[in-house]
């Protein structure tokens, strides 16, 4: 994708001459939508990005927040690898994991957990299952090999992703203040070092490839733009980075991702208000006869760019060699322009700040999203329950997460499949503090934002906060991955903008500052644009490890905290029967009540109401020796997915009502027979545990 003529004129005016071939390619990539956020940055001011706990907010490779009451800092980031995962699902997804882990390393942190949020076309299509299989294998192989557990996430199917799947990955890391590194260059005269894999020709033009619609022949024609990952080198890089931080050898760091060396090094010095002089011929390479443009822009994986004091260069080299990593001194920080030379020729000479931040923002037309008509199906209760329970969207995702090592690192307190993951911060207890756990949730429901971009995105924030509340955790911070179609289409841009506003307002309502994120636009193909997909990853904190699970114990009463809701907009029930309705107004007032219930002494189990509504929530609580006997007033109340509510099993219903400030409805009781007995407005259904498990084994039946 060549540099746009209007952009070329701006570059020529700034440089006072025609750009070189390498300069034009570098500007094309750094000024692409993927890097410069030209269409989305004008919208991002809607987010609240700070709080007393935010140490580093948006703009660095990852955000950093402090864990209240401790000396621990948590890094948090998210990124997308959407187009690459369509072209090459295995490598596209794997390198997404590698990239977000290196963003964590850039901050001096050690990665401790991953989350994946995956979106595919209809599960009944062979191509969707092929993409799912490759993506999950790529995430699994890479994450397992580097020893970072994948502990939470979501997997969704929707016709809107048929021509363009979405693969969003979030990472959490740990660091302390004395070890914190940022991406801002510090001082002229310091050396720039490249550590990690040798540079090849893979991933050329990846940033610009991610900034245009997927063509019909993308799977063959765009394969050279997809990076190829090497998790074993990444594991060595993780440990080498830790050793470099141990000895305080890094002044600044940035991982090589979009736009390769040119992107990482120019952004690093631009953040420090400085420049650089780089000799591209000194970059260690794995392919012969590479030219300047290839060395500058290749997105070969497992590479870091470090700013190092001259006196520390040899020690950095020694550590790189100890971990069998390539190492090059490629240049130095200056107080002038960003300059790259190759074989005696200056191929780039431009102000670093202009490269990194000079792209003009787009002023695009937008159309306000329309509301769907109300068309409610009249389905038989048993037919409706069967359809919703066995939908790929609400079915068990065990086939996905069983492939991930979610316990490596010895922090995982709760395996995938519950409302939120929990990670033990052993460092706090070992230092004499209270047991402290991080809670982690990630995802969104595309049906919600498809029905109403604003309210569906708002609901995404409330849903993730409710997941944290269900394990008794307070929100700490969130990062977002904002996915949309071609923003040059007014209806697409209008829906995307509404989703941004809804997510921003929802995160404010639940007191979760949005400290970082990623934007992925041009997710458009011959099949059409993806629905607005505001993926959110949210972190919370709980003081102690003893959070309730979601499985019923079979020993208490069942209460619905937040009360019944009968609205069906965005629900799986409507999706199964081709119905439609506007997404309801979102009530976030019960999230605190869910948290209070989760920390109450009489509580045995908590499970939030989400995809599939109360029907799926109750089915998921049934165990081999624990059943539920429940009465629900209507089909709407059974299948409504209005967020912010949870089912609670308690041994003291009156005490629970007194403890929470929200509507609380009696649902029924748990039993010891492993049967779901459900009465709905005069009708009834009964399912035993084995029948529920069998109905929800959709992915395993098709993919094993």
Coordinates of N, CA and C in Angstrom, one line a residue, residues 373-550:
X373 N -35.6 -3.6 14.8 CA -37.0 -3.8 15.1 C -37.2 -4.9 16.2
X374 N -38.3 -4.8 16.9 CA -38.7 -5.8 17.8 C -39.5 -6.9 17.1
X375 N -38.9 -8.1 17.1 CA -39.5 -9.3 16.5 C -39.2 -10.5 17.4
X376 N -40.1 -10.8 18.3 CA -39.8 -11.8 19.3 C -40.4 -13.2 18.8
X377 N -39.6 -14.2 18.9 CA -40.1 -15.5 18.5 C -41.0 -16.1 19.5
X378 N -41.8 -17.1 19.1 CA -42.7 -17.8 20.0 C -42.3 -19.3 20.0
X379 N -41.2 -19.5 20.7 CA -40.7 -20.9 20.6 C -41.2 -21.7 21.8
X380 N -41.3 -23.0 21.6 CA -41.6 -23.9 22.7 C -40.4 -23.9 23.7
X381 N -40.8 -24.0 25.0 CA -39.8 -23.8 26.1 C -38.7 -24.9 25.9
X382 N -39.0 -26.1 25.7 CA -38.0 -27.2 25.6 C -37.1 -27.0 24.4
X383 N -37.7 -26.6 23.3 CA -37.0 -26.3 22.1 C -36.0 -25.2 22.3
X384 N -36.5 -24.1 22.9 CA -35.7 -22.9 23.2 C -34.5 -23.2 24.1
X385 N -34.8 -24.0 25.2 CA -33.8 -24.3 26.1 C -32.7 -25.2 25.4
X386 N -33.1 -26.2 24.7 CA -32.2 -27.0 24.0 C -31.3 -26.2 23.0
X387 N -31.9 -25.3 22.3 CA -31.2 -24.5 21.3 C -30.1 -23.6 21.9
X388 N -30.5 -22.9 23.0 CA -29.6 -22.0 23.7 C -28.5 -22.7 24.4
X389 N -28.9 -23.8 25.1 CA -27.9 -24.6 25.8 C -26.8 -25.2 24.9
X390 N -27.2 -25.6 23.7 CA -26.2 -26.3 22.8 C -25.7 -25.3 21.8
X391 N -25.9 -24.1 21.9 CA -25.3 -23.1 20.9 C -23.8 -23.1 21.1
X392 N -23.0 -23.0 20.0 CA -21.6 -22.9 20.2 C -21.1 -21.7 21.0
X393 N -22.0 -20.6 21.0 CA -21.6 -19.5 21.8 C -21.7 -19.7 23.3
X394 N -22.7 -20.5 23.7 CA -22.9 -20.7 25.2 C -22.4 -22.1 25.6
X395 N -22.0 -22.9 24.7 CA -21.5 -24.3 25.0 C -20.2 -24.2 25.7
X396 N -19.8 -25.3 26.3 CA -18.5 -25.4 27.0 C -17.4 -25.1 26.0
X397 N -16.4 -24.3 26.5 CA -15.2 -24.0 25.8 C -14.0 -24.8 26.2
X398 N -14.4 -25.9 26.9 CA -13.3 -26.7 27.4 C -12.3 -27.2 26.3
X399 N -12.9 -27.5 25.1 CA -12.0 -27.9 24.0 C -10.9 -26.9 23.7
X400 N -11.2 -25.6 23.9 CA -10.2 -24.5 23.7 C -9.2 -24.5 24.9
X401 N -9.7 -24.3 26.1 CA -8.8 -24.1 27.2 C -8.1 -25.3 27.7
X402 N -8.5 -26.5 27.4 CA -7.8 -27.7 27.8 C -6.5 -27.8 27.1
X403 N -6.3 -27.1 26.0 CA -5.0 -27.1 25.2 C -4.0 -26.2 25.8
X404 N -4.4 -25.3 26.7 CA -3.5 -24.3 27.3 C -3.0 -24.8 28.6
X405 N -1.7 -24.6 28.9 CA -1.2 -24.8 30.2 C -1.6 -23.6 31.1
X406 N -2.6 -23.7 31.9 CA -3.0 -22.6 32.7 C -2.6 -22.6 34.2
X407 N -1.6 -23.5 34.5 CA -1.2 -23.6 35.9 C 0.3 -23.3 36.0
X408 N 1.1 -23.3 34.9 CA 2.5 -23.0 34.9 C 2.7 -21.7 35.7
X409 N 3.7 -21.6 36.5 CA 4.0 -20.4 37.3 C 3.5 -20.5 38.7
X410 N 2.6 -21.5 39.0 CA 2.1 -21.7 40.3 C 1.4 -20.5 40.9
X411 N 0.6 -19.8 40.1 CA -0.2 -18.6 40.6 C -1.7 -18.9 40.4
X412 N -2.1 -19.8 39.5 CA -3.5 -19.9 39.1 C -4.3 -20.5 40.2
X413 N -5.2 -19.7 40.8 CA -6.0 -20.2 41.9 C -7.3 -20.7 41.3
X414 N -7.7 -20.4 40.1 CA -9.0 -20.8 39.5 C -8.7 -21.1 38.1
X415 N -9.1 -22.3 37.6 CA -8.9 -22.7 36.2 C -9.9 -22.0 35.3
X416 N -9.6 -21.9 34.0 CA -10.5 -21.3 33.0 C -11.9 -22.0 33.1
X417 N -12.9 -21.3 32.8 CA -14.3 -21.8 32.8 C -15.2 -21.1 33.8
X418 N -14.6 -20.5 34.8 CA -15.4 -19.7 35.8 C -15.6 -18.3 35.3
X419 N -16.2 -17.5 36.1 CA -16.5 -16.1 35.7 C -15.2 -15.3 35.4
X420 N -14.2 -15.5 36.3 CA -13.0 -14.8 36.2 C -11.9 -15.7 36.7
X421 N -10.7 -15.5 36.1 CA -9.5 -16.2 36.6 C -9.0 -15.5 37.9
X422 N -8.3 -16.2 38.7 CA -7.6 -15.6 39.9 C -6.1 -16.0 39.9
X423 N -5.3 -15.1 40.2 CA -3.9 -15.3 40.3 C -3.3 -14.8 41.6
X424 N -2.6 -15.7 42.3 CA -2.0 -15.4 43.6 C -0.8 -14.5 43.5
X425 N -0.7 -13.4 44.2 CA 0.5 -12.6 44.3 C 1.3 -13.1 45.5
X426 N 2.0 -14.2 45.3 CA 2.7 -14.8 46.4 C 3.7 -13.8 47.1
X427 N 4.2 -12.9 46.3 CA 5.2 -11.9 46.8 C 4.7 -11.1 47.9
X428 N 3.4 -10.8 47.9 CA 2.9 -10.0 49.0 C 2.8 -10.7 50.3
X429 N 2.3 -12.0 50.3 CA 2.3 -12.8 51.5 C 3.7 -13.1 52.0
X430 N 4.6 -13.4 51.1 CA 6.0 -13.7 51.5 C 6.7 -12.6 52.1
X431 N 6.2 -11.3 51.8 CA 6.8 -10.1 52.5 C 6.1 -9.8 53.7
X432 N 5.1 -10.6 54.2 CA 4.4 -10.4 55.4 C 3.1 -9.7 55.3
X433 N 2.7 -9.4 54.1 CA 1.4 -8.8 53.8 C 0.2 -9.8 53.8
X434 N -1.0 -9.3 53.5 CA -2.2 -10.2 53.4 C -2.1 -11.0 52.1
X435 N -2.8 -12.1 52.1 CA -2.9 -12.8 50.9 C -3.7 -11.9 49.9
X436 N -3.1 -11.8 48.7 CA -3.7 -10.9 47.7 C -3.8 -11.6 46.4
X437 N -4.9 -11.5 45.7 CA -5.1 -12.2 44.4 C -5.6 -11.1 43.4
X438 N -5.1 -11.3 42.2 CA -5.6 -10.6 41.0 C -6.7 -11.4 40.4
X439 N -7.8 -10.7 40.0 CA -8.8 -11.4 39.2 C -8.7 -10.8 37.8
X440 N -9.0 -11.6 36.8 CA -8.8 -11.3 35.4 C -9.9 -11.8 34.6
X441 N -10.5 -10.9 33.8 CA -11.6 -11.3 32.9 C -11.4 -10.6 31.5
X442 N -11.9 -11.2 30.5 CA -11.7 -10.6 29.1 C -12.7 -11.1 28.2
X443 N -13.2 -10.2 27.3 CA -14.1 -10.6 26.2 C -15.2 -9.6 26.0
X444 N -16.0 -9.8 25.0 CA -17.3 -9.1 24.8 C -18.2 -10.1 24.0
X445 N -19.4 -9.7 24.0 CA -20.4 -10.5 23.2 C -20.8 -9.7 22.0
X446 N -20.5 -10.2 20.8 CA -20.7 -9.5 19.5 C -22.2 -9.2 19.3
X447 N -23.1 -10.1 19.8 CA -24.5 -9.9 19.6 C -25.0 -8.6 20.3
X448 N -24.3 -8.3 21.4 CA -24.7 -7.1 22.2 C -24.4 -5.8 21.4
X449 N -23.2 -5.6 20.9 CA -22.9 -4.4 20.2 C -23.5 -4.4 18.8
X450 N -23.8 -5.6 18.3 CA -24.4 -5.6 17.0 C -25.9 -5.0 17.1
X451 N -26.5 -5.4 18.2 CA -27.9 -4.8 18.5 C -27.8 -3.3 18.8
X452 N -26.9 -2.9 19.6 CA -26.7 -1.5 19.9 C -25.2 -1.3 20.3
X453 N -24.5 -0.6 19.4 CA -23.1 -0.4 19.7 C -22.8 0.3 21.0
X454 N -23.6 1.3 21.3 CA -23.3 2.1 22.6 C -23.7 1.2 23.8
X455 N -24.9 0.7 23.9 CA -25.4 0.0 25.0 C -24.7 -1.4 25.1
X456 N -24.4 -2.0 24.0 CA -23.7 -3.3 24.0 C -22.3 -3.1 24.6
X457 N -21.6 -2.0 24.2 CA -20.3 -1.8 24.7 C -20.3 -1.4 26.2
X458 N -21.3 -0.6 26.6 CA -21.5 -0.3 28.0 C -21.7 -1.6 28.8
X459 N -22.5 -2.5 28.3 CA -22.7 -3.8 28.9 C -21.5 -4.6 29.0
X460 N -20.6 -4.5 28.1 CA -19.3 -5.2 28.1 C -18.5 -4.8 29.4
X461 N -18.5 -3.5 29.6 CA -17.8 -3.1 30.9 C -18.5 -3.6 32.1
X462 N -19.8 -3.6 32.1 CA -20.5 -4.1 33.3 C -20.3 -5.6 33.5
X463 N -20.4 -6.3 32.4 CA -20.2 -7.7 32.4 C -18.8 -8.1 33.0
X464 N -17.8 -7.5 32.5 CA -16.4 -7.8 33.0 C -16.3 -7.5 34.4
X465 N -16.9 -6.3 34.8 CA -16.8 -6.0 36.3 C -17.6 -6.9 37.1
X466 N -18.7 -7.5 36.6 CA -19.5 -8.4 37.3 C -18.7 -9.8 37.4
X467 N -18.0 -10.1 36.4 CA -17.1 -11.3 36.5 C -16.2 -11.2 37.7
X468 N -15.5 -10.0 37.8 CA -14.6 -9.8 38.9 C -15.4 -9.8 40.2
X469 N -16.5 -9.2 40.3 CA -17.3 -9.1 41.5 C -17.7 -10.5 41.9
X470 N -18.0 -11.4 41.0 CA -18.4 -12.8 41.4 C -17.4 -13.5 42.1
X471 N -16.1 -13.1 42.0 CA -15.1 -13.7 42.9 C -14.6 -12.7 44.0
X472 N -15.4 -11.7 44.2 CA -15.2 -10.8 45.3 C -14.1 -9.7 45.1
X473 N -13.8 -9.4 43.8 CA -12.7 -8.5 43.5 C -13.2 -7.1 43.1
X474 N -12.4 -6.1 43.5 CA -12.7 -4.7 43.1 C -11.9 -4.4 41.8
X475 N -12.5 -3.7 40.8 CA -11.8 -3.4 39.6 C -10.6 -2.5 39.9
X476 N -9.5 -2.8 39.2 CA -8.3 -2.1 39.3 C -8.0 -1.3 38.0
X477 N -8.1 -1.9 36.9 CA -7.9 -1.2 35.6 C -8.4 -2.1 34.5
X478 N -8.5 -1.4 33.3 CA -8.9 -2.2 32.1 C -8.1 -1.7 30.9
X479 N -8.0 -2.6 30.0 CA -7.4 -2.3 28.6 C -8.4 -2.8 27.6
X480 N -8.5 -2.0 26.5 CA -9.4 -2.4 25.4 C -8.8 -2.7 24.1
X481 N -9.4 -3.6 23.4 CA -9.0 -3.8 22.0 C -10.3 -3.5 21.1
X482 N -10.2 -2.4 20.5 CA -11.4 -1.8 19.8 C -11.3 -2.3 18.3
X483 N -12.2 -3.2 17.9 CA -12.2 -3.8 16.6 C -13.3 -3.3 15.8
X484 N -13.1 -2.9 14.6 CA -14.2 -2.5 13.7 C -13.9 -2.7 12.2
X485 N -14.8 -2.4 11.4 CA -14.6 -2.5 9.9 C -13.9 -1.3 9.3
X486 N -14.2 -1.1 8.1 CA -13.6 0.0 7.3 C -14.2 1.3 7.8
X487 N -13.4 2.2 8.4 CA -14.0 3.4 9.0 C -14.4 4.5 8.0
X488 N -14.0 4.2 6.7 CA -14.4 5.2 5.7 C -15.8 5.0 5.3
X489 N -16.5 4.0 5.7 CA -17.9 3.8 5.5 C -18.6 4.4 6.7
X490 N -19.5 5.4 6.4 CA -20.1 6.2 7.5 C -20.9 5.3 8.5
X491 N -21.5 4.3 8.1 CA -22.3 3.5 9.0 C -21.4 2.7 9.9
X492 N -20.2 2.2 9.4 CA -19.3 1.4 10.2 C -18.6 2.4 11.2
X493 N -18.2 3.6 10.7 CA -17.5 4.5 11.7 C -18.5 5.0 12.7
X494 N -19.8 5.1 12.4 CA -20.8 5.6 13.4 C -21.0 4.5 14.4
X495 N -21.0 3.2 14.0 CA -21.1 2.2 15.0 C -19.9 2.0 15.9
X496 N -18.7 2.2 15.3 CA -17.5 2.1 16.0 C -17.4 3.2 17.1
X497 N -17.7 4.4 16.6 CA -17.7 5.6 17.6 C -18.7 5.4 18.7
X498 N -19.8 4.9 18.4 CA -20.8 4.7 19.5 C -20.3 3.6 20.5
X499 N -19.6 2.6 20.0 CA -19.1 1.5 20.8 C -18.0 2.1 21.7
X500 N -17.1 3.0 21.2 CA -16.1 3.6 22.0 C -16.7 4.4 23.1
X501 N -17.7 5.2 22.8 CA -18.4 6.0 23.9 C -19.1 5.1 24.9
X502 N -19.7 4.0 24.5 CA -20.4 3.1 25.4 C -19.4 2.5 26.3
X503 N -18.3 2.0 25.8 CA -17.3 1.4 26.6 C -16.7 2.4 27.6
X504 N -16.4 3.6 27.1 CA -15.8 4.6 28.0 C -16.8 4.9 29.2
X505 N -18.1 5.1 28.9 CA -19.0 5.4 29.9 C -19.2 4.2 30.9
X506 N -19.2 3.0 30.3 CA -19.4 1.8 31.1 C -18.2 1.6 32.1
X507 N -17.0 1.8 31.6 CA -15.8 1.7 32.5 C -15.8 2.7 33.6
X508 N -16.2 3.9 33.2 CA -16.4 4.9 34.3 C -17.4 4.5 35.4
X509 N -18.5 3.9 34.9 CA -19.5 3.6 35.8 C -19.1 2.5 36.8
X510 N -18.2 1.6 36.4 CA -17.7 0.6 37.3 C -16.3 0.9 37.9
X511 N -15.9 2.1 37.8 CA -14.6 2.6 38.4 C -13.4 1.8 37.9
X512 N -13.3 1.6 36.6 CA -12.2 0.9 36.0 C -11.5 1.8 34.9
X513 N -10.5 2.5 35.3 CA -9.8 3.4 34.3 C -9.3 2.5 33.1
X514 N -9.4 3.0 31.9 CA -8.9 2.3 30.8 C -7.4 2.8 30.5
X515 N -6.5 2.0 30.9 CA -5.1 2.5 31.0 C -4.3 2.2 29.7
X516 N -4.8 1.5 28.8 CA -4.1 1.2 27.5 C -5.0 0.4 26.6
X517 N -4.5 0.1 25.4 CA -5.3 -0.6 24.5 C -4.8 -0.7 23.1
X518 N -5.6 -1.1 22.2 CA -5.2 -1.3 20.9 C -6.5 -1.1 20.0
X519 N -6.2 -0.6 18.8 CA -7.3 -0.3 17.9 C -7.0 -1.1 16.6
X520 N -8.0 -1.9 16.1 CA -7.9 -2.6 14.9 C -9.1 -2.3 14.0
X521 N -8.8 -1.5 12.9 CA -9.9 -1.2 12.0 C -9.6 -1.9 10.6
X522 N -10.4 -1.6 9.7 CA -10.3 -2.3 8.4 C -10.5 -3.8 8.5
X523 N -11.2 -4.2 9.5 CA -11.6 -5.6 9.5 C -12.9 -5.8 8.7
X524 N -12.6 -5.8 7.4 CA -13.6 -5.8 6.4 C -13.2 -6.7 5.2
X525 N -14.1 -7.4 4.6 CA -13.8 -8.4 3.6 C -14.9 -8.4 2.6
X526 N -14.8 -9.3 1.6 CA -16.0 -9.5 0.7 C -17.2 -9.9 1.5
X527 N -17.1 -10.5 2.6 CA -18.2 -10.9 3.4 C -18.8 -9.7 4.2
X528 N -18.2 -8.6 4.2 CA -18.7 -7.4 4.9 C -17.9 -7.1 6.1
X529 N -18.2 -6.0 6.8 CA -17.5 -5.6 8.0 C -17.8 -6.4 9.2
X530 N -16.9 -6.6 10.1 CA -17.2 -7.2 11.4 C -18.1 -6.3 12.2
X531 N -18.9 -6.9 13.1 CA -19.7 -6.0 14.0 C -18.7 -5.2 14.9
X532 N -19.1 -4.1 15.4 CA -18.3 -3.4 16.4 C -18.0 -4.4 17.5
X533 N -16.7 -4.6 17.8 CA -16.3 -5.6 18.8 C -15.4 -5.0 19.8
X534 N -15.9 -4.4 20.9 CA -15.1 -3.7 21.9 C -14.6 -4.7 23.0
X535 N -13.6 -5.5 22.6 CA -13.1 -6.4 23.6 C -12.5 -5.6 24.8
X536 N -12.8 -6.1 26.0 CA -12.3 -5.5 27.2 C -11.6 -6.5 28.0
X537 N -10.4 -6.2 28.5 CA -9.8 -7.1 29.6 C -9.7 -6.2 30.8
X538 N -10.1 -6.8 31.9 CA -10.2 -6.1 33.2 C -9.5 -6.8 34.3
X539 N -8.8 -6.1 35.1 CA -8.1 -6.6 36.3 C -8.8 -6.2 37.6
X540 N -8.8 -7.0 38.5 CA -9.4 -6.6 39.9 C -8.5 -7.2 40.9
X541 N -8.7 -6.8 42.2 CA -7.9 -7.2 43.3 C -8.9 -7.7 44.4
X542 N -8.5 -8.8 45.0 CA -9.2 -9.4 46.2 C -8.2 -9.6 47.3
X543 N -8.5 -9.3 48.5 CA -7.7 -9.6 49.7 C -8.1 -10.9 50.3
X544 N -7.4 -11.9 49.9 CA -7.5 -13.3 50.3 C -7.7 -14.2 49.1
X545 N -7.5 -15.5 49.2 CA -7.6 -16.4 48.1 C -8.9 -17.1 48.1
X546 N -9.7 -17.0 49.1 CA -10.9 -17.9 49.3 C -12.1 -17.3 48.7
X547 N -12.2 -17.3 47.4 CA -13.3 -16.8 46.6 C -14.3 -18.0 46.3
X548 N -15.6 -17.7 46.3 CA -16.5 -18.8 46.0 C -16.4 -19.3 44.5
X549 N -16.7 -20.5 44.2 CA -16.7 -21.0 42.8 C -18.1 -20.8 42.3
X550 N -18.3 -21.2 41.0 CA -19.6 -21.0 40.4 C -20.5 -22.3 40.5

